[in-house]
Amino acid sequence: MKKLYFLVVAIFMATLSFGQTDVFINEIHYDNVGGDIGEGIEIAGVAGTDLSLYRISLYNGNGGATYGSSINLAGVLPDEGNGYGAIWFNEVGIQNGAPDGMALIRISDLFVLEFLSYEGVITATNGAANGLTSTDIGVQEEDNSISGNTPIGYSLQLTNTGWVGSVLKSEGLLNNNQTLSIVKNQIKDFAMYPNPVANGKLFMTSSLNLNKKVEIYSLTGQQVFSKNLKRQQYLNISKLTKGIYFVKVEENGKIATRKLVVD
């Protein structure tokens, strides 16, 4: 059983942190000691991706609505290693949380690739992410003499083990402790939300939005759920007990794997 556990973890964890979409949010800076300096967001992804096809909307945790103007992305991602690269976008006035967040959006169809937040969770009330619940990245920046101060020149960054920070900024470069590789047999623009899920309803979208075969496994490798998901449907996983699971999805001969948290 112990060997099976480690085998399952190894297979699934290889694709959890990265490759969710062709592009993803990779670094954030919104707060530091004193006046905020160098605020911005880094987008990373597959080299050669035209970022002008995407934009970012900022979301206010107080009410869940967008604030400010959309951040129109530009440029083509370079190859900084293993077919991936990153571009940093300066943005003055990113709010300091408790909570706040941002959605990465494909302009052509307003598809939300990611909806992330810091210092808490947001349910969007307008814009492309309307009705979606954000994923809290689990780390934050501070300008507070009691809980600590984030130094100027530091940021929150995505690594192999998830989001970390604050650490020294790496604007426009792939982050330290971040290994990326292209998975050619992966479902394009796959997203699964909300995660964590608390109400038993789990939604899945992708670029093609075709029928999907979904399997959910426990940490010991036991299959606990299986269903053929039709377009525009959601999964009812209300019978799953609280805990951490692995999800495997097949669509049109391609695969996506994710970690799922059930609250």
PDB file of C-alpha atoms in Angstrom:
ATOM      1  CA  MET A   1       0.000   0.000   0.000  1.00  0.00           C
ATOM      2  CA  LYS A   2       2.831   2.391   0.847  1.00  0.00           C
ATOM      3  CA  LYS A   3       4.460   1.775  -2.533  1.00  0.00           C
ATOM      4  CA  LEU A   4       1.127   2.368  -4.239  1.00  0.00           C
ATOM      5  CA  TYR A   5       0.706   5.658  -2.393  1.00  0.00           C
ATOM      6  CA  PHE A   6       4.057   6.986  -3.552  1.00  0.00           C
ATOM      7  CA  LEU A   7       3.418   5.785  -7.102  1.00  0.00           C
ATOM      8  CA  VAL A   8       0.100   7.610  -7.284  1.00  0.00           C
ATOM      9  CA  VAL A   9       1.584  10.787  -5.816  1.00  0.00           C
ATOM     10  CA  ALA A  10       4.516  10.697  -8.231  1.00  0.00           C
ATOM     11  CA  ILE A  11       2.299  10.244 -11.271  1.00  0.00           C
ATOM     12  CA  PHE A  12      -0.120  12.999 -10.358  1.00  0.00           C
ATOM     13  CA  MET A  13       2.177  15.569  -8.756  1.00  0.00           C
ATOM     14  CA  ALA A  14       4.259  15.813 -11.920  1.00  0.00           C
ATOM     15  CA  THR A  15       1.475  17.792 -13.529  1.00  0.00           C
ATOM     16  CA  LEU A  16      -0.261  19.582 -10.668  1.00  0.00           C
ATOM     17  CA  SER A  17       1.531  22.904 -10.397  1.00  0.00           C
ATOM     18  CA  PHE A  18       2.045  23.714 -14.046  1.00  0.00           C
ATOM     19  CA  GLY A  19       0.576  23.220 -17.450  1.00  0.00           C
ATOM     20  CA  GLN A  20      -2.945  24.146 -16.351  1.00  0.00           C
ATOM     21  CA  THR A  21      -3.179  26.250 -19.510  1.00  0.00           C
ATOM     22  CA  ASP A  22      -0.816  27.518 -22.188  1.00  0.00           C
ATOM     23  CA  VAL A  23      -0.402  30.630 -20.021  1.00  0.00           C
ATOM     24  CA  PHE A  24      -0.704  31.195 -16.275  1.00  0.00           C
ATOM     25  CA  ILE A  25      -0.035  33.744 -13.539  1.00  0.00           C
ATOM     26  CA  ASN A  26       3.491  33.132 -12.282  1.00  0.00           C
ATOM     27  CA  GLU A  27       4.471  36.030  -9.993  1.00  0.00           C
ATOM     28  CA  ILE A  28       2.638  38.822  -8.131  1.00  0.00           C
ATOM     29  CA  HIS A  29       3.732  41.910  -6.246  1.00  0.00           C
ATOM     30  CA  TYR A  30       1.141  44.175  -4.625  1.00  0.00           C
ATOM     31  CA  ASP A  31       2.468  45.380  -1.242  1.00  0.00           C
ATOM     32  CA  ASN A  32       5.741  46.232   0.509  1.00  0.00           C
ATOM     33  CA  VAL A  33       7.043  48.261   3.418  1.00  0.00           C
ATOM     34  CA  GLY A  34       6.258  51.963   2.908  1.00  0.00           C
ATOM     35  CA  GLY A  35       4.783  53.139  -0.385  1.00  0.00           C
ATOM     36  CA  ASP A  36       4.217  50.348  -2.872  1.00  0.00           C
ATOM     37  CA  ILE A  37       6.991  50.109  -5.485  1.00  0.00           C
ATOM     38  CA  GLY A  38       7.169  47.956  -8.577  1.00  0.00           C
ATOM     39  CA  GLU A  39       3.701  46.430  -8.369  1.00  0.00           C
ATOM     40  CA  GLY A  40       2.838  44.039 -11.153  1.00  0.00           C
ATOM     41  CA  ILE A  41       1.989  40.584 -12.423  1.00  0.00           C
ATOM     42  CA  GLU A  42       4.071  38.090 -14.362  1.00  0.00           C
ATOM     43  CA  ILE A  43       2.566  35.790 -16.964  1.00  0.00           C
ATOM     44  CA  ALA A  44       4.371  32.598 -17.947  1.00  0.00           C
ATOM     45  CA  GLY A  45       3.602  29.830 -20.371  1.00  0.00           C
ATOM     46  CA  VAL A  46       4.525  28.017 -23.533  1.00  0.00           C
ATOM     47  CA  ALA A  47       7.161  29.845 -25.596  1.00  0.00           C
ATOM     48  CA  GLY A  48       5.735  31.509 -28.691  1.00  0.00           C
ATOM     49  CA  THR A  49       2.351  32.245 -27.114  1.00  0.00           C
ATOM     50  CA  ASP A  50       0.949  35.622 -28.204  1.00  0.00           C
ATOM     51  CA  LEU A  51      -0.110  37.353 -24.985  1.00  0.00           C
ATOM     52  CA  SER A  52      -2.142  39.989 -26.827  1.00  0.00           C
ATOM     53  CA  LEU A  53      -4.867  37.320 -26.940  1.00  0.00           C
ATOM     54  CA  TYR A  54      -5.272  37.574 -23.152  1.00  0.00           C
ATOM     55  CA  ARG A  55      -6.018  40.159 -20.474  1.00  0.00           C
ATOM     56  CA  ILE A  56      -6.174  40.395 -16.693  1.00  0.00           C
ATOM     57  CA  SER A  57      -9.078  41.750 -14.669  1.00  0.00           C
ATOM     58  CA  LEU A  58      -8.448  42.806 -11.068  1.00  0.00           C
ATOM     59  CA  TYR A  59     -11.090  41.852  -8.478  1.00  0.00           C
ATOM     60  CA  ASN A  60     -11.949  43.579  -5.212  1.00  0.00           C
ATOM     61  CA  GLY A  61     -12.639  41.196  -2.343  1.00  0.00           C
ATOM     62  CA  ASN A  62     -15.046  43.743  -0.862  1.00  0.00           C
ATOM     63  CA  GLY A  63     -18.107  42.959  -2.956  1.00  0.00           C
ATOM     64  CA  GLY A  64     -16.422  40.780  -5.576  1.00  0.00           C
ATOM     65  CA  ALA A  65     -16.483  43.319  -8.426  1.00  0.00           C
ATOM     66  CA  THR A  66     -13.706  44.319 -10.793  1.00  0.00           C
ATOM     67  CA  TYR A  67     -11.753  47.499 -10.138  1.00  0.00           C
ATOM     68  CA  GLY A  68      -9.537  49.685 -12.289  1.00  0.00           C
ATOM     69  CA  SER A  69      -8.999  49.004 -15.975  1.00  0.00           C
ATOM     70  CA  SER A  70      -8.269  45.632 -17.508  1.00  0.00           C
ATOM     71  CA  ILE A  71      -4.576  44.900 -17.983  1.00  0.00           C
ATOM     72  CA  ASN A  72      -4.093  44.334 -21.694  1.00  0.00           C
ATOM     73  CA  LEU A  73      -1.216  41.930 -22.186  1.00  0.00           C
ATOM     74  CA  ALA A  74       1.284  42.157 -25.041  1.00  0.00           C
ATOM     75  CA  GLY A  75       4.342  40.414 -26.406  1.00  0.00           C
ATOM     76  CA  VAL A  76       5.302  36.855 -27.309  1.00  0.00           C
ATOM     77  CA  LEU A  77       6.589  34.558 -24.574  1.00  0.00           C
ATOM     78  CA  PRO A  78      10.309  33.767 -25.026  1.00  0.00           C
ATOM     79  CA  ASP A  79      11.932  30.373 -24.557  1.00  0.00           C
ATOM     80  CA  GLU A  80      13.778  30.626 -21.238  1.00  0.00           C
ATOM     81  CA  GLY A  81      14.103  26.879 -20.823  1.00  0.00           C
ATOM     82  CA  ASN A  82      12.241  23.691 -21.775  1.00  0.00           C
ATOM     83  CA  GLY A  83       9.906  25.601 -24.077  1.00  0.00           C
ATOM     84  CA  TYR A  84       8.577  28.043 -21.450  1.00  0.00           C
ATOM     85  CA  GLY A  85       9.075  31.741 -20.749  1.00  0.00           C
ATOM     86  CA  ALA A  86       7.697  34.691 -18.780  1.00  0.00           C
ATOM     87  CA  ILE A  87       6.886  38.388 -19.225  1.00  0.00           C
ATOM     88  CA  TRP A  88       6.366  40.878 -16.377  1.00  0.00           C
ATOM     89  CA  PHE A  89       3.667  43.585 -16.532  1.00  0.00           C
ATOM     90  CA  ASN A  90       3.915  46.627 -14.263  1.00  0.00           C
ATOM     91  CA  GLU A  91       0.580  47.712 -12.812  1.00  0.00           C
ATOM     92  CA  VAL A  92       0.237  50.592 -10.359  1.00  0.00           C
ATOM     93  CA  GLY A  93      -2.556  50.381  -7.801  1.00  0.00           C
ATOM     94  CA  ILE A  94      -3.018  46.657  -7.228  1.00  0.00           C
ATOM     95  CA  GLN A  95      -5.024  46.525  -4.001  1.00  0.00           C
ATOM     96  CA  ASN A  96      -3.492  45.200  -0.817  1.00  0.00           C
ATOM     97  CA  GLY A  97      -5.879  42.438  -0.023  1.00  0.00           C
ATOM     98  CA  ALA A  98      -7.942  40.944   2.695  1.00  0.00           C
ATOM     99  CA  PRO A  99      -8.850  39.703   0.095  1.00  0.00           C
ATOM    100  CA  ASP A 100      -8.244  40.848  -3.483  1.00  0.00           C
ATOM    101  CA  GLY A 101      -7.499  38.932  -6.667  1.00  0.00           C
ATOM    102  CA  MET A 102      -7.187  38.706 -10.409  1.00  0.00           C
ATOM    103  CA  ALA A 103      -8.537  36.700 -13.338  1.00  0.00           C
ATOM    104  CA  LEU A 104      -6.541  35.713 -16.420  1.00  0.00           C
ATOM    105  CA  ILE A 105      -8.928  35.821 -19.362  1.00  0.00           C
ATOM    106  CA  ARG A 106      -8.802  34.717 -22.991  1.00  0.00           C
ATOM    107  CA  ILE A 107     -10.231  37.649 -24.941  1.00  0.00           C
ATOM    108  CA  SER A 108     -11.810  35.747 -27.840  1.00  0.00           C
ATOM    109  CA  ASP A 109     -14.473  34.020 -25.738  1.00  0.00           C
ATOM    110  CA  LEU A 110     -13.951  35.568 -22.254  1.00  0.00           C
ATOM    111  CA  PHE A 111     -12.831  32.167 -20.971  1.00  0.00           C
ATOM    112  CA  VAL A 112     -11.310  32.440 -17.476  1.00  0.00           C
ATOM    113  CA  LEU A 113      -8.067  30.476 -17.392  1.00  0.00           C
ATOM    114  CA  GLU A 114      -7.285  31.323 -13.755  1.00  0.00           C
ATOM    115  CA  PHE A 115      -9.017  33.214 -10.943  1.00  0.00           C
ATOM    116  CA  LEU A 116      -6.536  33.692  -8.107  1.00  0.00           C
ATOM    117  CA  SER A 117      -6.729  35.664  -4.870  1.00  0.00           C
ATOM    118  CA  TYR A 118      -4.562  36.499  -1.882  1.00  0.00           C
ATOM    119  CA  GLU A 119      -5.469  36.990   1.784  1.00  0.00           C
ATOM    120  CA  GLY A 120      -8.757  35.141   1.309  1.00  0.00           C
ATOM    121  CA  VAL A 121     -11.298  33.875  -1.205  1.00  0.00           C
ATOM    122  CA  ILE A 122     -13.493  35.936  -3.559  1.00  0.00           C
ATOM    123  CA  THR A 123     -16.724  35.130  -5.375  1.00  0.00           C
ATOM    124  CA  ALA A 124     -16.838  37.379  -8.436  1.00  0.00           C
ATOM    125  CA  THR A 125     -19.993  39.411  -8.974  1.00  0.00           C
ATOM    126  CA  ASN A 126     -19.289  40.810 -12.435  1.00  0.00           C
ATOM    127  CA  GLY A 127     -16.981  40.542 -15.420  1.00  0.00           C
ATOM    128  CA  ALA A 128     -15.757  37.381 -17.094  1.00  0.00           C
ATOM    129  CA  ALA A 129     -15.357  35.585 -13.749  1.00  0.00           C
ATOM    130  CA  ASN A 130     -18.879  36.417 -12.575  1.00  0.00           C
ATOM    131  CA  GLY A 131     -20.106  33.636 -10.268  1.00  0.00           C
ATOM    132  CA  LEU A 132     -16.708  31.934  -9.995  1.00  0.00           C
ATOM    133  CA  THR A 133     -14.916  31.418  -6.685  1.00  0.00           C
ATOM    134  CA  SER A 134     -11.215  32.265  -6.595  1.00  0.00           C
ATOM    135  CA  THR A 135      -8.354  30.039  -5.525  1.00  0.00           C
ATOM    136  CA  ASP A 136      -6.408  31.580  -2.624  1.00  0.00           C
ATOM    137  CA  ILE A 137      -2.680  31.218  -3.376  1.00  0.00           C
ATOM    138  CA  GLY A 138      -2.034  30.813   0.352  1.00  0.00           C
ATOM    139  CA  VAL A 139       0.741  33.403   0.748  1.00  0.00           C
ATOM    140  CA  GLN A 140       0.645  37.176   1.096  1.00  0.00           C
ATOM    141  CA  GLU A 141       2.663  40.378   1.314  1.00  0.00           C
ATOM    142  CA  GLU A 142       2.636  42.759   4.263  1.00  0.00           C
ATOM    143  CA  ASP A 143       3.206  46.362   5.253  1.00  0.00           C
ATOM    144  CA  ASN A 144       2.516  45.859   8.930  1.00  0.00           C
ATOM    145  CA  SER A 145       4.928  46.364  11.789  1.00  0.00           C
ATOM    146  CA  ILE A 146       3.138  43.686  13.826  1.00  0.00           C
ATOM    147  CA  SER A 147       2.855  40.781  11.355  1.00  0.00           C
ATOM    148  CA  GLY A 148       5.901  41.731   9.302  1.00  0.00           C
ATOM    149  CA  ASN A 149       7.003  43.785   6.332  1.00  0.00           C
ATOM    150  CA  THR A 150       7.649  42.700   2.758  1.00  0.00           C
ATOM    151  CA  PRO A 151      10.925  44.282   1.589  1.00  0.00           C
ATOM    152  CA  ILE A 152      11.035  46.343  -1.595  1.00  0.00           C
ATOM    153  CA  GLY A 153      12.084  44.142  -4.494  1.00  0.00           C
ATOM    154  CA  TYR A 154      10.317  41.005  -3.272  1.00  0.00           C
ATOM    155  CA  SER A 155       7.247  39.191  -4.622  1.00  0.00           C
ATOM    156  CA  LEU A 156       5.039  36.092  -4.414  1.00  0.00           C
ATOM    157  CA  GLN A 157       6.044  33.362  -6.862  1.00  0.00           C
ATOM    158  CA  LEU A 158       4.822  30.036  -8.207  1.00  0.00           C
ATOM    159  CA  THR A 159       7.225  27.100  -7.725  1.00  0.00           C
ATOM    160  CA  ASN A 160       7.177  23.328  -8.084  1.00  0.00           C
ATOM    161  CA  THR A 161       5.512  23.049  -4.669  1.00  0.00           C
ATOM    162  CA  GLY A 162       3.010  25.897  -5.069  1.00  0.00           C
ATOM    163  CA  TRP A 163       3.083  29.609  -4.256  1.00  0.00           C
ATOM    164  CA  VAL A 164       5.822  30.942  -1.978  1.00  0.00           C
ATOM    165  CA  GLY A 165       6.908  34.336  -0.703  1.00  0.00           C
ATOM    166  CA  SER A 166       7.866  36.837  -0.232  1.00  0.00           C
ATOM    167  CA  VAL A 167      11.100  36.100  -2.124  1.00  0.00           C
ATOM    168  CA  LEU A 168      13.441  38.167  -4.274  1.00  0.00           C
ATOM    169  CA  LYS A 169      11.669  39.218  -7.487  1.00  0.00           C
ATOM    170  CA  SER A 170      12.510  37.557 -10.792  1.00  0.00           C
ATOM    171  CA  GLU A 171      10.630  39.825 -13.191  1.00  0.00           C
ATOM    172  CA  GLY A 172      10.411  38.417 -16.692  1.00  0.00           C
ATOM    173  CA  LEU A 173      12.254  35.230 -15.764  1.00  0.00           C
ATOM    174  CA  LEU A 174      11.031  31.789 -14.768  1.00  0.00           C
ATOM    175  CA  ASN A 175      11.136  31.469 -10.990  1.00  0.00           C
ATOM    176  CA  ASN A 176      13.659  29.655  -8.846  1.00  0.00           C
ATOM    177  CA  ASN A 177      12.640  26.121  -7.876  1.00  0.00           C
ATOM    178  CA  GLN A 178      10.378  25.973 -10.926  1.00  0.00           C
ATOM    179  CA  THR A 179      10.716  23.171 -13.451  1.00  0.00           C
ATOM    180  CA  LEU A 180       8.500  23.412 -16.519  1.00  0.00           C
ATOM    181  CA  SER A 181       8.130  21.087 -19.457  1.00  0.00           C
ATOM    182  CA  ILE A 182       5.644  20.868 -22.278  1.00  0.00           C
ATOM    183  CA  VAL A 183       3.087  18.093 -22.007  1.00  0.00           C
ATOM    184  CA  LYS A 184       1.908  17.570 -25.581  1.00  0.00           C
ATOM    185  CA  ASN A 185      -0.906  15.163 -24.691  1.00  0.00           C
ATOM    186  CA  GLN A 186      -2.543  17.585 -22.266  1.00  0.00           C
ATOM    187  CA  ILE A 187      -6.065  19.024 -22.478  1.00  0.00           C
ATOM    188  CA  LYS A 188      -5.741  22.588 -23.750  1.00  0.00           C
ATOM    189  CA  ASP A 189      -6.903  25.348 -21.388  1.00  0.00           C
ATOM    190  CA  PHE A 190      -8.350  22.887 -18.888  1.00  0.00           C
ATOM    191  CA  ALA A 191      -9.747  24.452 -15.712  1.00  0.00           C
ATOM    192  CA  MET A 192     -11.456  22.894 -12.679  1.00  0.00           C
ATOM    193  CA  TYR A 193     -13.297  25.024 -10.140  1.00  0.00           C
ATOM    194  CA  PRO A 194     -13.983  25.808  -7.367  1.00  0.00           C
ATOM    195  CA  ASN A 195     -11.015  24.193  -5.677  1.00  0.00           C
ATOM    196  CA  PRO A 196     -11.364  23.701  -2.728  1.00  0.00           C
ATOM    197  CA  VAL A 197     -14.989  22.679  -3.266  1.00  0.00           C
ATOM    198  CA  ALA A 198     -17.453  22.939  -0.385  1.00  0.00           C
ATOM    199  CA  ASN A 199     -20.939  22.578  -1.902  1.00  0.00           C
ATOM    200  CA  GLY A 200     -20.442  19.336  -3.829  1.00  0.00           C
ATOM    201  CA  LYS A 201     -20.542  21.002  -7.269  1.00  0.00           C
ATOM    202  CA  LEU A 202     -17.348  20.769  -9.341  1.00  0.00           C
ATOM    203  CA  PHE A 203     -17.146  22.436 -12.750  1.00  0.00           C
ATOM    204  CA  MET A 204     -14.708  21.706 -15.588  1.00  0.00           C
ATOM    205  CA  THR A 205     -14.009  23.636 -18.770  1.00  0.00           C
ATOM    206  CA  SER A 206     -11.519  23.395 -21.606  1.00  0.00           C
ATOM    207  CA  SER A 207     -10.756  24.937 -24.962  1.00  0.00           C
ATOM    208  CA  LEU A 208     -12.860  22.354 -26.837  1.00  0.00           C
ATOM    209  CA  ASN A 209     -15.450  21.799 -24.077  1.00  0.00           C
ATOM    210  CA  LEU A 210     -16.166  18.257 -25.278  1.00  0.00           C
ATOM    211  CA  ASN A 211     -17.501  15.353 -23.225  1.00  0.00           C
ATOM    212  CA  LYS A 212     -15.012  14.213 -20.577  1.00  0.00           C
ATOM    213  CA  LYS A 213     -14.296  11.035 -18.636  1.00  0.00           C
ATOM    214  CA  VAL A 214     -13.543  11.949 -15.021  1.00  0.00           C
ATOM    215  CA  GLU A 215     -11.942   9.703 -12.419  1.00  0.00           C
ATOM    216  CA  ILE A 216     -11.166  10.706  -8.823  1.00  0.00           C
ATOM    217  CA  TYR A 217      -8.665   8.845  -6.666  1.00  0.00           C
ATOM    218  CA  SER A 218      -7.856   8.872  -2.965  1.00  0.00           C
ATOM    219  CA  LEU A 219      -4.316   9.450  -1.734  1.00  0.00           C
ATOM    220  CA  THR A 220      -3.901   5.681  -1.454  1.00  0.00           C
ATOM    221  CA  GLY A 221      -4.659   5.209  -5.155  1.00  0.00           C
ATOM    222  CA  GLN A 222      -8.209   3.882  -4.758  1.00  0.00           C
ATOM    223  CA  GLN A 223     -10.708   5.093  -7.361  1.00  0.00           C
ATOM    224  CA  VAL A 224     -13.589   6.688  -5.452  1.00  0.00           C
ATOM    225  CA  PHE A 225     -15.506   8.379  -8.266  1.00  0.00           C
ATOM    226  CA  SER A 226     -16.006   7.896 -12.013  1.00  0.00           C
ATOM    227  CA  LYS A 227     -18.335   9.659 -14.410  1.00  0.00           C
ATOM    228  CA  ASN A 228     -18.717  10.604 -18.064  1.00  0.00           C
ATOM    229  CA  LEU A 229     -19.266  14.351 -17.977  1.00  0.00           C
ATOM    230  CA  LYS A 230     -21.274  15.901 -20.791  1.00  0.00           C
ATOM    231  CA  ARG A 231     -20.807  19.446 -22.014  1.00  0.00           C
ATOM    232  CA  GLN A 232     -22.150  22.182 -19.720  1.00  0.00           C
ATOM    233  CA  GLN A 233     -22.719  19.725 -16.864  1.00  0.00           C
ATOM    234  CA  TYR A 234     -21.130  19.813 -13.433  1.00  0.00           C
ATOM    235  CA  LEU A 235     -19.955  16.961 -11.233  1.00  0.00           C
ATOM    236  CA  ASN A 236     -21.897  16.173  -8.072  1.00  0.00           C
ATOM    237  CA  ILE A 237     -19.217  15.026  -5.646  1.00  0.00           C
ATOM    238  CA  SER A 238     -21.227  15.669  -2.485  1.00  0.00           C
ATOM    239  CA  LYS A 239     -20.704  12.060  -1.334  1.00  0.00           C
ATOM    240  CA  LEU A 240     -16.938  12.476  -1.105  1.00  0.00           C
ATOM    241  CA  THR A 241     -15.658  12.986   2.427  1.00  0.00           C
ATOM    242  CA  LYS A 242     -13.456  15.948   3.294  1.00  0.00           C
ATOM    243  CA  GLY A 243      -9.866  15.522   2.220  1.00  0.00           C
ATOM    244  CA  ILE A 244      -7.384  15.627  -0.653  1.00  0.00           C
ATOM    245  CA  TYR A 245      -7.915  13.695  -3.894  1.00  0.00           C
ATOM    246  CA  PHE A 246      -6.369  13.355  -7.337  1.00  0.00           C
ATOM    247  CA  VAL A 247      -8.479  13.937 -10.444  1.00  0.00           C
ATOM    248  CA  LYS A 248      -7.780  12.455 -13.862  1.00  0.00           C
ATOM    249  CA  VAL A 249      -9.705  13.813 -16.856  1.00  0.00           C
ATOM    250  CA  GLU A 250      -9.726  12.491 -20.428  1.00  0.00           C
ATOM    251  CA  GLU A 251     -11.063  14.512 -23.347  1.00  0.00           C
ATOM    252  CA  ASN A 252     -10.637  13.770 -27.048  1.00  0.00           C
ATOM    253  CA  GLY A 253      -7.640  11.534 -26.399  1.00  0.00           C
ATOM    254  CA  LYS A 254      -5.867  14.054 -24.142  1.00  0.00           C
ATOM    255  CA  ILE A 255      -5.411  14.045 -20.372  1.00  0.00           C
ATOM    256  CA  ALA A 256      -5.363  16.490 -17.451  1.00  0.00           C
ATOM    257  CA  THR A 257      -4.572  15.701 -13.817  1.00  0.00           C
ATOM    258  CA  ARG A 258      -5.228  17.915 -10.814  1.00  0.00           C
ATOM    259  CA  LYS A 259      -5.212  17.872  -7.037  1.00  0.00           C
ATOM    260  CA  LEU A 260      -8.688  18.386  -5.542  1.00  0.00           C
ATOM    261  CA  VAL A 261      -9.491  19.565  -2.024  1.00  0.00           C
ATOM    262  CA  VAL A 262     -12.946  18.772  -0.628  1.00  0.00           C
ATOM    263  CA  ASP A 263     -13.967  20.931   2.358  1.00  0.00           C
TER     264      ASP A 263
END
